[in-house]
């Protein structure tokens, strides 16, 4: 069999497995325990076993995972869709809490995991690791898997929790990748105050520049769609342009070594705020669902692959002399993840509660526990970062790197399957009001799908009335978020909408 | 710069160019001469020039064209969308004419081009070619580029012409690829009646099996969507499943060495007839436009690439000693294409006219000329087949292969640009009633977009009334198409729809 026809066979098998995942995932959706990610993982594991047996123990996978493939093709649609479908109003209302969880929280978690690993790994005697490796481990295991968790939280019943976990997940994704890249590039051989400051300056400018790039591309897209297509609409052209410009924003950020994740997330937010309102109704429906579908397929693809790849003999081969070490490393990492997450959820929730006036906006103990639990799972981002760091150019052949890869896979599998299975019952126990399994639209629950419709109900005149009295400086101190929102609305209406379009500005199509 | 970041740069440039093509294409759409394909070709040529100059004459392209890439990723969405959006009623009404044009016509054209090349190429003294190479040339240049032409015909003003050219284009795509594959595999060293019969038997079974596979996958998809998702709809799941199963049908056909093109075309037809009616309204809108958008992006991508690749120095290098030969080969091929096409349009139109009763259903001289002209352009399929045959494993290094590649590129460029530019004025001259440039929905003109809505108006009860009298054998002889259609309707209503769903059977969502 030549290489080309082998490739065709691999693609055919993968397409068939993806179909199976979607169908089985749908069938099992109402189950008490299981969710889409676990289904895909288990199908991947099962297929891996079959391939392992039929190939006589040679290989367990049909396509080799390259981390470029993940970062160039699979991650952008997921993050873009997250930005596109996010309930902007709620996201920006909880902006301070979300970004403190997502940025400061991730940094705390990163510090604890790195420090803990530096202390505990030498006891295991797994081989020599540099400071850089420990820092990278911290970044790798600070990346939560929000995608998986969101399938069990219901945004209508626990809106605050929902926006916290979702928002944190997105900012966390970006933070951990930016952190990881900063560590990889940074020279940590001599660390002093200057280099530390430089590091954080670098980190901060990456954040700001990436965000600005995303906003810029989103605005350009809105402008083009508004000027070109109004009066002479072409649904296919509009949809194609939105998809391509979103992708362009991501890939441009990567070219300039910014964070593509942050860029494409903010590009999604800006597109849904301006460009989406300038297109035909068909384009609106199509973009909503096409983006969600692409993201959905990418997610299923990742979990399927992770399941299949976790049996890869080559990696396990290097640890089979001392499997105990790999197990212990995984246990240490899991414990550090749990401590690291608790270490920022409790203090930051307290801080957040201080700024909230009404008691039903506060984050209670049960909620804090739920947020903590919901962020324990580790997923595709961790796997991809671990591959980037510890494989490639023959690195896997060093036992310590192979061990870290297998430990990462173990942590991801264990947290996704075991924690994932326990999540639905735990949430039902803690928050009896919520009924995660019986939501009305199964797949579209997590902020996604119909997101726009809800969003606009909230975005409407109602808020204008509430805030129509001019805010003073005193008020700004008292309720900063509302005041900022008020100024933003004024600016948006006066300057932005006339140029870039937006709801009700060009064609009241909705 | 390492390989990975270079790859990111290439993708970024390509994404930016695709955006430029879409925007410029939209701006120039109302122009008298130009169309989307020509725009993309010219942008590709321009970018090729710039890269050629900046790289100091080393290379003109940023991504290397692999024919697998074309056949595995770009062609399936285009053909699937064609099947999905085709007006089934009209397609099957003109089925005999369309398939005679598409199959017999392509075979005639193939025979004339092959024979003509065998006679004329030795005069040019371009080097030794086997019989197989001449046969391959015939197949390569029998593949028309219907995509490009359809942008100028208007289906509301010239419905008959439209369905003829469109239908022929699809069947022609399939025929020429099947023919090409059959030739590549076939041993032509000793041809006699037995081997010729075997060849046609092979060809025929490929046709039938590919069609059956497509129908089968389409029905399975309809069945799954009907059973699983009814009552508990999930738009993303439905759309994802339809996309993946369509792709699965294509890639399965490729695995079994059938014609993926035919398979995915019929899969599209079956899906739009059954599965499409079983999903939510959002899914219907989304699939309609998402499929059209994917097809659109793939088309633009192809033309952009062909433009960029046509300046590839490596290939021109081998012919620059005798550029005259390449020009003459191109001229010969163009003349043969024109003769080959005329040779089947005239007799087959006459035959078709004999079976048509009403005079306004007949294909007049002007119409015949238009159909002839509309099929003269050669496009991506020809390029891809030529690459498959004459490049790879160092074949380009043989001067004769390089010459055939450059001649193919020249024929494609010349026919697309020159014939393409003349098409709009010619059609306006010949068919004054049609006004190609001022159609209502610019991009959605070619059978695509809104195809479903129109289709169902035609598919409705009106036809039932007309055909409600039981047809006799005599009638079958008189008007075979209508009688077959009547039996099919009965069978569809009694057997197929209750199992696989369909319009008005499950949820009257439209």
Short mmCIF file of C-alpha atoms in Angstrom, two decimals, chain B residues 136-474:
data_model
loop_
_atom_site.label_atom_id
_atom_site.label_comp_id
_atom_site.label_asym_id
_atom_site.label_seq_id
_atom_site.Cartn_x
_atom_site.Cartn_y
_atom_site.Cartn_z
CA UNK B 136 -4.68 10.34 -20.55
CA UNK B 137 -4.47 13.63 -22.44
CA UNK B 138 -7.88 12.91 -23.94
CA UNK B 139 -9.36 12.35 -20.48
CA UNK B 140 -7.61 15.40 -18.99
CA UNK B 141 -8.93 17.76 -21.65
CA UNK B 142 -12.41 16.28 -21.68
CA UNK B 143 -13.03 17.61 -18.17
CA UNK B 144 -14.94 20.88 -18.52
CA UNK B 145 -14.99 23.60 -15.92
CA UNK B 146 -18.66 24.08 -15.28
CA UNK B 147 -18.14 26.03 -12.07
CA UNK B 148 -16.70 28.95 -13.95
CA UNK B 149 -19.37 29.04 -16.62
CA UNK B 150 -22.34 28.79 -14.32
CA UNK B 151 -21.54 32.21 -12.96
CA UNK B 152 -22.84 33.74 -16.18
CA UNK B 153 -25.96 31.70 -16.97
CA UNK B 154 -29.20 32.66 -15.29
CA UNK B 155 -31.40 29.81 -14.28
CA UNK B 156 -34.61 31.81 -14.15
CA UNK B 157 -34.29 33.13 -17.69
CA UNK B 158 -32.79 30.14 -19.45
CA UNK B 159 -33.82 27.20 -17.27
CA UNK B 160 -33.31 24.50 -19.90
CA UNK B 161 -29.82 25.67 -20.89
CA UNK B 162 -28.96 26.08 -17.29
CA UNK B 163 -29.86 22.58 -16.21
CA UNK B 164 -28.19 21.15 -19.31
CA UNK B 165 -24.88 22.92 -18.74
CA UNK B 166 -24.91 22.33 -15.01
CA UNK B 167 -25.96 18.71 -15.18
CA UNK B 168 -23.52 17.97 -17.96
CA UNK B 169 -20.75 19.57 -15.94
CA UNK B 170 -21.29 17.29 -12.98
CA UNK B 171 -21.63 14.08 -14.98
CA UNK B 172 -18.68 15.17 -17.10
CA UNK B 173 -16.50 15.69 -14.00
CA UNK B 174 -17.28 12.19 -12.86
CA UNK B 175 -16.87 10.63 -16.32
CA UNK B 176 -13.52 12.17 -17.04
CA UNK B 177 -12.09 11.24 -13.64
CA UNK B 178 -13.41 7.69 -13.89
CA UNK B 179 -12.05 7.47 -17.43
CA UNK B 180 -8.69 8.82 -16.33
CA UNK B 181 -8.42 6.33 -13.47
CA UNK B 182 -9.49 3.48 -15.72
CA UNK B 183 -6.81 4.43 -18.26
CA UNK B 184 -4.11 4.77 -15.62
CA UNK B 185 -4.83 1.30 -14.28
CA UNK B 186 -5.54 -0.37 -17.58
CA UNK B 187 -2.98 -2.27 -19.59
CA UNK B 188 -3.23 -0.90 -23.11
CA UNK B 189 -0.27 -2.77 -24.51
CA UNK B 190 -2.48 -5.28 -26.32
CA UNK B 191 -5.94 -4.01 -27.08
CA UNK B 192 -8.48 -6.29 -28.63
CA UNK B 193 -12.24 -6.68 -28.41
CA UNK B 194 -12.11 -8.60 -25.13
CA UNK B 195 -9.97 -6.04 -23.35
CA UNK B 196 -12.06 -3.21 -24.78
CA UNK B 197 -15.23 -4.88 -23.50
CA UNK B 198 -13.56 -5.47 -20.16
CA UNK B 199 -12.60 -1.80 -20.07
CA UNK B 200 -16.16 -0.65 -20.65
CA UNK B 201 -17.51 -3.24 -18.22
CA UNK B 202 -15.12 -1.89 -15.63
CA UNK B 203 -16.12 1.65 -16.44
CA UNK B 204 -19.82 0.82 -16.19
CA UNK B 205 -19.53 -1.07 -12.90
CA UNK B 206 -17.55 1.84 -11.42
CA UNK B 207 -20.42 4.12 -12.38
CA UNK B 208 -23.12 1.93 -10.89
CA UNK B 209 -21.28 1.00 -7.69
CA UNK B 210 -20.27 4.60 -7.00
CA UNK B 211 -23.83 5.80 -7.44
CA UNK B 212 -25.21 3.06 -5.20
CA UNK B 213 -22.68 3.82 -2.47
CA UNK B 214 -23.64 7.50 -2.51
CA UNK B 215 -27.34 6.69 -2.35
CA UNK B 216 -26.73 4.22 0.47
CA UNK B 217 -24.77 6.66 2.66
CA UNK B 218 -27.32 9.40 2.01
CA UNK B 219 -30.14 7.08 3.09
CA UNK B 220 -28.28 5.96 6.23
CA UNK B 221 -27.75 9.60 7.15
CA UNK B 222 -31.43 10.39 6.60
CA UNK B 223 -32.40 7.40 8.71
CA UNK B 224 -30.09 8.33 11.59
CA UNK B 225 -31.18 11.95 11.58
CA UNK B 226 -34.82 10.92 11.47
CA UNK B 227 -34.65 8.33 14.26
CA UNK B 228 -32.20 10.02 16.58
CA UNK B 229 -32.81 13.69 16.36
CA UNK B 230 -36.55 13.94 15.91
CA UNK B 231 -38.12 15.22 19.09
CA UNK B 232 -34.73 16.02 20.53
CA UNK B 233 -33.10 18.17 17.90
CA UNK B 234 -29.59 19.47 18.07
CA UNK B 235 -28.67 21.71 15.19
CA UNK B 236 -24.92 21.40 15.62
CA UNK B 237 -25.12 17.63 15.86
CA UNK B 238 -27.30 17.37 12.76
CA UNK B 239 -25.14 19.66 10.67
CA UNK B 240 -21.94 17.96 11.84
CA UNK B 241 -23.37 14.55 11.03
CA UNK B 242 -24.44 15.57 7.53
CA UNK B 243 -21.03 17.09 6.75
CA UNK B 244 -19.12 14.12 8.13
CA UNK B 245 -21.28 11.49 6.46
CA UNK B 246 -21.04 13.25 3.12
CA UNK B 247 -17.28 13.30 3.46
CA UNK B 248 -17.32 9.71 4.63
CA UNK B 249 -19.15 8.67 1.45
CA UNK B 250 -16.49 10.35 -0.69
CA UNK B 251 -13.55 8.93 1.17
CA UNK B 252 -15.08 5.44 1.35
CA UNK B 253 -15.49 5.49 -2.42
CA UNK B 254 -11.83 6.45 -2.73
CA UNK B 255 -10.84 3.60 -0.40
CA UNK B 256 -12.66 1.10 -2.61
CA UNK B 257 -11.24 2.78 -5.72
CA UNK B 258 -14.64 3.90 -6.93
CA UNK B 259 -15.43 7.40 -8.17
CA UNK B 260 -15.72 9.59 -5.08
CA UNK B 261 -17.13 12.37 -7.23
CA UNK B 262 -20.15 10.36 -8.37
CA UNK B 263 -20.66 8.98 -4.88
CA UNK B 264 -20.64 12.32 -3.12
CA UNK B 265 -22.82 13.87 -5.83
CA UNK B 266 -25.55 11.28 -5.36
CA UNK B 267 -25.07 11.39 -1.60
CA UNK B 268 -25.81 15.13 -1.85
CA UNK B 269 -28.94 14.51 -3.92
CA UNK B 270 -30.27 11.90 -1.48
CA UNK B 271 -29.44 14.00 1.55
CA UNK B 272 -31.26 17.01 0.18
CA UNK B 273 -34.25 14.82 -0.73
CA UNK B 274 -34.57 13.00 2.63
CA UNK B 275 -32.19 14.02 5.42
CA UNK B 276 -32.60 17.75 4.83
CA UNK B 277 -36.32 17.52 5.57
CA UNK B 278 -35.79 15.72 8.87
CA UNK B 279 -33.78 18.45 10.58
CA UNK B 280 -34.66 21.74 12.24
CA UNK B 281 -35.26 24.87 10.24
CA UNK B 282 -31.97 26.33 11.54
CA UNK B 283 -30.15 23.24 10.34
CA UNK B 284 -31.77 23.59 6.94
CA UNK B 285 -30.65 27.19 6.53
CA UNK B 286 -27.23 26.38 7.92
CA UNK B 287 -26.59 23.36 5.70
CA UNK B 288 -27.79 25.21 2.60
CA UNK B 289 -25.40 28.07 3.12
CA UNK B 290 -22.56 26.29 4.88
CA UNK B 291 -22.21 23.78 2.05
CA UNK B 292 -22.38 26.56 -0.54
CA UNK B 293 -19.78 28.54 1.40
CA UNK B 294 -17.39 25.61 1.68
CA UNK B 295 -17.74 24.99 -2.03
CA UNK B 296 -17.21 28.68 -2.73
CA UNK B 297 -14.02 28.87 -0.65
CA UNK B 298 -12.70 25.69 -2.29
CA UNK B 299 -13.33 27.13 -5.77
CA UNK B 300 -11.64 30.44 -5.01
CA UNK B 301 -8.75 28.56 -3.45
CA UNK B 302 -8.29 26.47 -6.59
CA UNK B 303 -8.28 29.40 -9.00
CA UNK B 304 -6.02 31.42 -6.74
CA UNK B 305 -3.60 28.54 -6.62
CA UNK B 306 -3.73 27.82 -10.33
CA UNK B 307 -2.92 31.46 -11.01
CA UNK B 308 0.00 31.41 -8.61
CA UNK B 309 1.29 28.07 -9.76
CA UNK B 310 1.20 28.89 -13.44
CA UNK B 311 4.38 30.92 -13.03
CA UNK B 312 6.27 28.07 -11.41
CA UNK B 313 9.77 28.46 -12.83
CA UNK B 314 10.72 24.84 -12.44
CA UNK B 315 8.25 23.77 -15.07
CA UNK B 316 8.87 26.62 -17.47
CA UNK B 317 12.56 26.04 -17.16
CA UNK B 318 12.31 22.85 -19.20
CA UNK B 319 10.52 24.42 -22.10
CA UNK B 320 12.35 27.72 -22.36
CA UNK B 321 14.64 26.32 -25.01
CA UNK B 322 11.70 25.80 -27.31
CA UNK B 323 8.77 27.86 -26.06
CA UNK B 324 7.26 27.61 -29.53
CA UNK B 325 6.54 23.92 -29.03
CA UNK B 326 4.61 24.58 -25.86
CA UNK B 327 2.58 27.27 -27.59
CA UNK B 328 1.83 24.99 -30.54
CA UNK B 329 0.88 22.11 -28.27
CA UNK B 330 -1.53 24.42 -26.45
CA UNK B 331 -3.04 25.63 -29.71
CA UNK B 332 -3.49 22.06 -30.95
CA UNK B 333 -5.15 21.07 -27.70
CA UNK B 334 -7.48 24.10 -27.77
CA UNK B 335 -8.53 23.35 -31.35
CA UNK B 336 -9.09 19.68 -30.50
CA UNK B 337 -11.19 20.68 -27.47
CA UNK B 338 -13.37 22.87 -29.68
CA UNK B 339 -13.78 20.19 -32.36
CA UNK B 340 -14.34 17.44 -29.80
CA UNK B 341 -17.08 19.43 -28.14
CA UNK B 342 -18.82 20.39 -31.36
CA UNK B 343 -18.69 16.75 -32.46
CA UNK B 344 -21.06 15.65 -29.75
CA UNK B 345 -23.18 18.73 -29.04
CA UNK B 346 -24.67 18.82 -32.54
CA UNK B 347 -25.69 15.15 -32.99
CA UNK B 348 -26.76 14.64 -29.39
CA UNK B 349 -28.88 17.81 -29.43
CA UNK B 350 -30.57 16.56 -32.59
CA UNK B 351 -31.30 13.21 -30.92
CA UNK B 352 -32.58 14.96 -27.83
CA UNK B 353 -34.85 17.20 -29.90
CA UNK B 354 -36.44 14.11 -31.47
CA UNK B 355 -37.74 12.99 -28.09
CA UNK B 356 -39.12 16.39 -27.11
CA UNK B 357 -42.69 17.19 -28.04
CA UNK B 358 -43.15 20.90 -27.44
CA UNK B 359 -41.06 23.24 -29.56
CA UNK B 360 -40.01 25.47 -26.68
CA UNK B 361 -38.36 22.45 -25.03
CA UNK B 362 -36.17 21.88 -28.08
CA UNK B 363 -32.53 22.93 -28.19
CA UNK B 364 -32.21 25.49 -30.96
CA UNK B 365 -29.06 26.46 -32.86
CA UNK B 366 -28.31 29.43 -30.64
CA UNK B 367 -28.80 27.29 -27.56
CA UNK B 368 -26.54 24.63 -29.01
CA UNK B 369 -23.87 27.22 -29.61
CA UNK B 370 -24.22 28.49 -26.04
CA UNK B 371 -23.96 25.00 -24.58
CA UNK B 372 -20.92 24.37 -26.76
CA UNK B 373 -19.26 27.62 -25.73
CA UNK B 374 -20.11 27.22 -22.05
CA UNK B 375 -18.24 23.91 -21.91
CA UNK B 376 -15.04 25.04 -23.60
CA UNK B 377 -13.35 26.24 -20.43
CA UNK B 378 -10.94 23.93 -18.70
CA UNK B 379 -10.23 24.24 -15.00
CA UNK B 380 -9.03 22.69 -11.80
CA UNK B 381 -9.92 19.09 -12.65
CA UNK B 382 -7.76 19.22 -15.77
CA UNK B 383 -4.88 20.71 -13.81
CA UNK B 384 -5.17 18.16 -11.03
CA UNK B 385 -5.33 15.23 -13.44
CA UNK B 386 -2.38 16.55 -15.43
CA UNK B 387 -0.33 16.86 -12.24
CA UNK B 388 -1.30 13.35 -11.25
CA UNK B 389 -0.20 11.98 -14.61
CA UNK B 390 2.83 14.04 -15.52
CA UNK B 391 4.46 15.04 -12.25
CA UNK B 392 5.61 13.15 -9.19
CA UNK B 393 8.59 10.87 -8.70
CA UNK B 394 10.73 13.15 -10.85
CA UNK B 395 8.60 12.90 -13.94
CA UNK B 396 8.70 16.66 -14.50
CA UNK B 397 12.39 16.37 -15.20
CA UNK B 398 11.54 14.73 -18.53
CA UNK B 399 11.10 17.60 -20.97
CA UNK B 400 7.99 16.12 -22.58
CA UNK B 401 6.16 15.88 -19.26
CA UNK B 402 7.12 19.42 -18.29
CA UNK B 403 5.88 20.57 -21.69
CA UNK B 404 2.54 18.86 -21.21
CA UNK B 405 2.16 20.46 -17.78
CA UNK B 406 2.90 23.93 -19.10
CA UNK B 407 0.57 23.33 -22.05
CA UNK B 408 -2.20 22.28 -19.66
CA UNK B 409 -1.66 25.42 -17.61
CA UNK B 410 -1.68 27.54 -20.77
CA UNK B 411 -4.91 25.95 -22.00
CA UNK B 412 -6.58 26.47 -18.62
CA UNK B 413 -5.41 30.05 -18.31
CA UNK B 414 -6.29 30.96 -21.88
CA UNK B 415 -9.68 29.28 -21.88
CA UNK B 416 -10.65 30.63 -18.47
CA UNK B 417 -9.50 34.18 -19.08
CA UNK B 418 -10.11 34.72 -22.80
CA UNK B 419 -13.19 32.52 -23.30
CA UNK B 420 -14.38 33.58 -19.85
CA UNK B 421 -14.15 37.27 -20.68
CA UNK B 422 -16.04 36.76 -23.94
CA UNK B 423 -18.80 34.63 -22.42
CA UNK B 424 -20.97 37.36 -20.93
CA UNK B 425 -21.05 39.46 -24.14
CA UNK B 426 -21.65 36.39 -26.33
CA UNK B 427 -24.55 35.19 -24.23
CA UNK B 428 -26.01 38.67 -24.23
CA UNK B 429 -25.74 38.71 -28.02
CA UNK B 430 -27.20 35.24 -28.59
CA UNK B 431 -29.90 35.23 -25.93
CA UNK B 432 -30.99 38.84 -25.54
CA UNK B 433 -33.65 37.81 -23.06
CA UNK B 434 -31.09 36.79 -20.50
CA UNK B 435 -29.27 39.43 -18.58
CA UNK B 436 -26.53 37.60 -16.81
CA UNK B 437 -24.94 40.48 -14.99
CA UNK B 438 -28.03 41.80 -13.29
CA UNK B 439 -29.39 38.80 -11.52
CA UNK B 440 -31.08 39.39 -8.21
CA UNK B 441 -28.82 37.47 -5.88
CA UNK B 442 -25.32 37.84 -7.24
CA UNK B 443 -23.49 34.88 -5.82
CA UNK B 444 -26.38 32.50 -5.44
CA UNK B 445 -27.24 32.50 -9.12
CA UNK B 446 -25.91 29.13 -10.23
CA UNK B 447 -28.53 26.59 -9.09
CA UNK B 448 -26.97 27.10 -5.70
CA UNK B 449 -28.49 29.09 -2.89
CA UNK B 450 -32.24 29.09 -2.43
CA UNK B 451 -32.15 26.03 -4.59
CA UNK B 452 -34.32 24.17 -2.18
CA UNK B 453 -37.13 26.67 -2.06
CA UNK B 454 -37.55 26.77 -5.80
CA UNK B 455 -37.20 23.09 -6.03
CA UNK B 456 -40.08 22.42 -3.76
CA UNK B 457 -42.40 24.73 -5.57
CA UNK B 458 -41.80 22.52 -8.55
CA UNK B 459 -41.92 19.31 -6.64
CA UNK B 460 -45.36 20.00 -5.30
CA UNK B 461 -48.89 18.81 -5.93
CA UNK B 462 -49.04 20.48 -9.31
CA UNK B 463 -47.10 17.62 -10.81
CA UNK B 464 -49.21 15.07 -9.03
CA UNK B 465 -52.34 16.41 -10.69
CA UNK B 466 -50.79 16.35 -14.12
CA UNK B 467 -49.73 12.77 -13.79
CA UNK B 468 -52.57 11.36 -11.76
CA UNK B 469 -53.92 9.32 -14.65
CA UNK B 470 -52.31 5.90 -14.64
CA UNK B 471 -49.65 5.65 -17.31
CA UNK B 472 -49.74 2.86 -19.85
CA UNK B 473 -46.97 1.13 -21.70
CA UNK B 474 -47.79 3.20 -24.75
#
